[in-house]
mmCIF file of C-alpha atoms in Angstrom:
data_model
loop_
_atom_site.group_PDB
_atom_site.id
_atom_site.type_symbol
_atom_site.label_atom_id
_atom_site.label_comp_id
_atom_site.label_asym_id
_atom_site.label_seq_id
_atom_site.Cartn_x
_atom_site.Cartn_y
_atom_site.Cartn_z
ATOM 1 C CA UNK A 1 10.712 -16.541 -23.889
ATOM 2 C CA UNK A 2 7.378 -17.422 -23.934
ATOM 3 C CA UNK A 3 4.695 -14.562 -22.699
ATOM 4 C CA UNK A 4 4.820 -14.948 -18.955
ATOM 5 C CA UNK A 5 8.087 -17.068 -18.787
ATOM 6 C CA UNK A 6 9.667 -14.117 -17.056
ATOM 7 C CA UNK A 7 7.028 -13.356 -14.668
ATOM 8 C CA UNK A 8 6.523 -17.081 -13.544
ATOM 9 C CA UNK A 9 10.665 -16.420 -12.913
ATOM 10 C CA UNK A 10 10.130 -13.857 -10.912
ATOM 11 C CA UNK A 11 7.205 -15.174 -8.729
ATOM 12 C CA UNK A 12 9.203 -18.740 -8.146
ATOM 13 C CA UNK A 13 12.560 -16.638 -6.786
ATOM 14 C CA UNK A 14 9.667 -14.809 -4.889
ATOM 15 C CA UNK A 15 8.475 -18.481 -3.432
ATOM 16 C CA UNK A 16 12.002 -19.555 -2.637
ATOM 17 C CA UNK A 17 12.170 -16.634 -0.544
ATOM 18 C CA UNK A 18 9.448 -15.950 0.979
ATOM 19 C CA UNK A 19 8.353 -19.171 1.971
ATOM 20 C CA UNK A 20 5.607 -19.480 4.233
ATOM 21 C CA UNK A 21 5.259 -15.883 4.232
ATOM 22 C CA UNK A 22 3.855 -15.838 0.819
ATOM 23 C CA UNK A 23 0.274 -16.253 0.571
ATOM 24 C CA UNK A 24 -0.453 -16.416 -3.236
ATOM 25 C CA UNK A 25 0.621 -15.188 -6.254
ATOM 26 C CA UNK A 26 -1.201 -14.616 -9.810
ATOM 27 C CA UNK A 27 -0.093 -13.621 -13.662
ATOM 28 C CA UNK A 28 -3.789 -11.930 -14.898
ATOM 29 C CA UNK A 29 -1.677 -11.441 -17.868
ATOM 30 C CA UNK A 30 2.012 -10.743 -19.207
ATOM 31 C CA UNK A 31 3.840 -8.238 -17.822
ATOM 32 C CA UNK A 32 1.507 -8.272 -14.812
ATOM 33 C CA UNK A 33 2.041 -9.771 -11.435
ATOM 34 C CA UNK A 34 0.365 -9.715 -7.806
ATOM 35 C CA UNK A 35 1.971 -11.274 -5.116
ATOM 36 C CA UNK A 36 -0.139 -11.547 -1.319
ATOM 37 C CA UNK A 37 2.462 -11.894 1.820
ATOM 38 C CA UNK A 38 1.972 -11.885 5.180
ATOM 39 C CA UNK A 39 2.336 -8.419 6.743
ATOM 40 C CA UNK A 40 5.422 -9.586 9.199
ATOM 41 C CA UNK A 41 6.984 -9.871 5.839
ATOM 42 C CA UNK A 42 6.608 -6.369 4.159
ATOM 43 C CA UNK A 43 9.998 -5.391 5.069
ATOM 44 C CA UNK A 44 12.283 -8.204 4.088
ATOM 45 C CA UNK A 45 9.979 -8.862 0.683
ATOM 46 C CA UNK A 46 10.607 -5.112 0.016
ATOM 47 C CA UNK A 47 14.577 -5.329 0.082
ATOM 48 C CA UNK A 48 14.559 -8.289 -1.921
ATOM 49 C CA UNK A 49 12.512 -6.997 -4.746
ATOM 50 C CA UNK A 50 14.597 -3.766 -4.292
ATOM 51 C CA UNK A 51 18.091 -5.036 -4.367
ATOM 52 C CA UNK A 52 17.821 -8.507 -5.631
ATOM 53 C CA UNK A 53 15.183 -8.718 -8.416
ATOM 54 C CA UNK A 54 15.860 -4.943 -9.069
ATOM 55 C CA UNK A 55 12.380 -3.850 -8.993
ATOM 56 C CA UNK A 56 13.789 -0.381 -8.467
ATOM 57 C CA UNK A 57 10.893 1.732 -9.096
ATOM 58 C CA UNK A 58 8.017 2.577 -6.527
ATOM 59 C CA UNK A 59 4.672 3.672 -8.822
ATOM 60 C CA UNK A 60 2.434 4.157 -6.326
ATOM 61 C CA UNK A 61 1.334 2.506 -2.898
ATOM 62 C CA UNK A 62 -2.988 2.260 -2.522
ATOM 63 C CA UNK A 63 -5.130 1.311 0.084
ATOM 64 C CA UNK A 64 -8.779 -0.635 -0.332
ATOM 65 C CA UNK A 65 -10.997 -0.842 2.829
ATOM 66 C CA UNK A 66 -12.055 -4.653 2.351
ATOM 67 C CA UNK A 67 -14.730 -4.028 5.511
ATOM 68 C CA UNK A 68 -12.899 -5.737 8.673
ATOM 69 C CA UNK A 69 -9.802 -5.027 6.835
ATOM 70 C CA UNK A 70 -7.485 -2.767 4.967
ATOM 71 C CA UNK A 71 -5.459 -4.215 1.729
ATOM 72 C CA UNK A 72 -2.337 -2.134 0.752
ATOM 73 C CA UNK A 73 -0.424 -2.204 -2.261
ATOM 74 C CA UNK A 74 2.677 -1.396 -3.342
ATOM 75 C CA UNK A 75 3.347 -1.235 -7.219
ATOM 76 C CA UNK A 76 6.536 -1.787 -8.099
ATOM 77 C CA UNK A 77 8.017 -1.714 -11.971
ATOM 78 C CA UNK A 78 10.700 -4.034 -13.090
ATOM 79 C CA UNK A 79 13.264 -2.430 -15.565
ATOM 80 C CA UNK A 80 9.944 -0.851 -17.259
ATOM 81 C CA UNK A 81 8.739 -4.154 -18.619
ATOM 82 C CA UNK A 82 7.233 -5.695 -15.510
ATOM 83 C CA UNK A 83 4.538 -4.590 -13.217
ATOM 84 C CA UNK A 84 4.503 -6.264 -9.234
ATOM 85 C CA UNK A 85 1.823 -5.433 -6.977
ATOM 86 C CA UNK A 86 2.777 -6.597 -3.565
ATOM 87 C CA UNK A 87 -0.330 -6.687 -1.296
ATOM 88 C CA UNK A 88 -0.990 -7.398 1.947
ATOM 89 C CA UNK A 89 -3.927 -6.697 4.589
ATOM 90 C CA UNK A 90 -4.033 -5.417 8.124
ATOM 91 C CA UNK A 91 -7.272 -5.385 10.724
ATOM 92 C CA UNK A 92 -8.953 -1.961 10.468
ATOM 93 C CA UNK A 93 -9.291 -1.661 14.044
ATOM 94 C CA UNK A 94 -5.399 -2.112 13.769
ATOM 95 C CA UNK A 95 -3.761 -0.730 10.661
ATOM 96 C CA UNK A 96 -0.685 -0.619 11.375
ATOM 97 C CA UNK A 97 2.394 -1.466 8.628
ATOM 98 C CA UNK A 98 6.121 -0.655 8.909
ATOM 99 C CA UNK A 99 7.504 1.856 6.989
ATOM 100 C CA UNK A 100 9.517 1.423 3.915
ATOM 101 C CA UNK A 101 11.149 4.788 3.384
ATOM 102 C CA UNK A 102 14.159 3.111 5.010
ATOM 103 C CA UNK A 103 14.355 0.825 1.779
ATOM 104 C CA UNK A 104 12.607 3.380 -1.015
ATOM 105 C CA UNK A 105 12.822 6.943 0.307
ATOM 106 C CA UNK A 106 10.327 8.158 -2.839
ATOM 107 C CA UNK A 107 7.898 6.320 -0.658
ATOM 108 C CA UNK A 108 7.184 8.958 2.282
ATOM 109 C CA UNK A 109 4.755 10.668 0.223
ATOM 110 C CA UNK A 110 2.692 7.704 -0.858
ATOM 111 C CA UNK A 111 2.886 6.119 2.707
ATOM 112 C CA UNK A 112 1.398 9.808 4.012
ATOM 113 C CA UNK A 113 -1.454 9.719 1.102
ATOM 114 C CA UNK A 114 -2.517 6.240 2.382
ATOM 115 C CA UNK A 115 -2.650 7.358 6.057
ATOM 116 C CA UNK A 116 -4.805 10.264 5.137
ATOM 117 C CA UNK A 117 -7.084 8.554 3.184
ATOM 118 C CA UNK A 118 -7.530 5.513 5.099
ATOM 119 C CA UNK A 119 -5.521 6.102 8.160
ATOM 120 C CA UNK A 120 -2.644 3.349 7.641
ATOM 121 C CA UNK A 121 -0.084 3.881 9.879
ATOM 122 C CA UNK A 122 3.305 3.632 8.875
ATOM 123 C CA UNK A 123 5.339 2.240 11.673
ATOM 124 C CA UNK A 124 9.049 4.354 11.548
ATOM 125 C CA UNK A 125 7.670 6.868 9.110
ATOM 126 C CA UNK A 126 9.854 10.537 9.472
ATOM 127 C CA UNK A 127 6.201 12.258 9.367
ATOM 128 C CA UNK A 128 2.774 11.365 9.078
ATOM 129 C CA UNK A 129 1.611 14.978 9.183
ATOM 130 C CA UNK A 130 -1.688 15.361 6.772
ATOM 131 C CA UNK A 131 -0.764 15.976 3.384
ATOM 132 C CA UNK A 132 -4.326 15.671 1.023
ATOM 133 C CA UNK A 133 -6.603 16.680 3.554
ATOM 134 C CA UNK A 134 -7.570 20.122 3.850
ATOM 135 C CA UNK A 135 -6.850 22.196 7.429
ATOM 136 C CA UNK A 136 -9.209 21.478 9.751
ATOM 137 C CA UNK A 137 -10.428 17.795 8.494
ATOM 138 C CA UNK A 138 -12.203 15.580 11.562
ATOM 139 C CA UNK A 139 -9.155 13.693 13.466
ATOM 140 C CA UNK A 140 -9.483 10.062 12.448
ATOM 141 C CA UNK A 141 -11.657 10.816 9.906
ATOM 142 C CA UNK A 142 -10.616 8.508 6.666
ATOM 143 C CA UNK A 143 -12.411 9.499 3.191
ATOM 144 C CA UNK A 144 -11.736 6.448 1.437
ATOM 145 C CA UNK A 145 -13.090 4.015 4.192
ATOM 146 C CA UNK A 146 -16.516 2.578 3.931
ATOM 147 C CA UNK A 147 -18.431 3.630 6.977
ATOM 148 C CA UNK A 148 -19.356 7.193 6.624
ATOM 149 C CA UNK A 149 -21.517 7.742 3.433
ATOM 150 C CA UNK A 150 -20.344 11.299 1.243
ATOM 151 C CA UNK A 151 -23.188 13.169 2.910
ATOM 152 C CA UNK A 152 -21.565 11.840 6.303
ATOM 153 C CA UNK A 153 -18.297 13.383 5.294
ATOM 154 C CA UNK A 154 -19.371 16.071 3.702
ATOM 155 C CA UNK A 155 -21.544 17.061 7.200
ATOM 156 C CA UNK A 156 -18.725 16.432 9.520
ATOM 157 C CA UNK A 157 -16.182 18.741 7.598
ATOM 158 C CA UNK A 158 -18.841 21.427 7.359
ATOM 159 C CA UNK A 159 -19.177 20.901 11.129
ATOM 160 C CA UNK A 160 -15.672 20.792 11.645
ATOM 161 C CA UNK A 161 -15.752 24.295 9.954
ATOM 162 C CA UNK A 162 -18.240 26.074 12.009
ATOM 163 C CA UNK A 163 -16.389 25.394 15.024
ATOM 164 C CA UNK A 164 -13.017 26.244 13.812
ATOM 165 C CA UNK A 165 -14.576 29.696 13.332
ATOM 166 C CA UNK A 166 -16.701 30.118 16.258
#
């Protein structure tokens, strides 16, 4: 096979599929895909992956505030040889993304780590409790988003503090 034979494979089942759904797709090198969908189509590009192209392993899910908007990512890894990134964005003054515990259960931790840092919510999650964030963090207070500088954050938990205690 020639170096990204198998990965063009993949990402022309993923076309077939997802259709319209799919906004673009790139090889940065072997072994390497990212595929952009629509965010209507998280679930059903999820299960395929999953149980047809056997991407059976969840790395990691991440989160990037883009400014209006919030990309997430879900790595997935392909028999060990192949690494998908399945991205997708949602508003920031709307972040909301269905769960997909249902599909990978190893995925209610990630989904709770992007909620806490960037307050994602997962639509159907069993618990969005905090889980990085220390006791007594601001309410809808999200460290990884761009509009409150460290000093910001670092104020507003110190704040947050003192009036815990008084």
């Amino acid at each position: 096979m020639k170096d990204t034979e198998k990965e063009n494979e993949i990402i022309e089942k993923l076309k077939d599929f997802l259709k319209k759904n799919l906004i673009r797709t790139t090889v940065p090198r072997e072994r390497r895909i990212f595929v952009y969908i629509k965010k209507d189509a998280l679930k059903d590009a999820v299960e395929y992956l999953v149980k047809d192209l056997k991407f059976k392993h969840l790395s990691t899910i991440t989160g990037v505030d883009l400014g209006g908007e919030i990309e997430v990512l879900y790595h997935l890894a392909y028999r060990g040889s192949i690494e998908l990134s399945l991205g997708l964005t949602v508003p920031k003054n709307k972040p909301i993304v269905p769960t997909v515990t249902d599909l990978i259960p190893g995925a209610i931790l990630y989904e709770r780590e992007v909620h806490d840092l960037l307050g994602v919510n997962f639509e159907g999650h069993p618990d969005l409790s905090p889980l990085l964030l220390p006791e007594g963090w601001p309410q809808d207070v999200y460290p990884l988003r761009k509009e409150h500088s460290l000093e910001q954050l670092r104020e507003m938990t110190s704040k947050s503090r003192r009036e815990k205690q008084d």
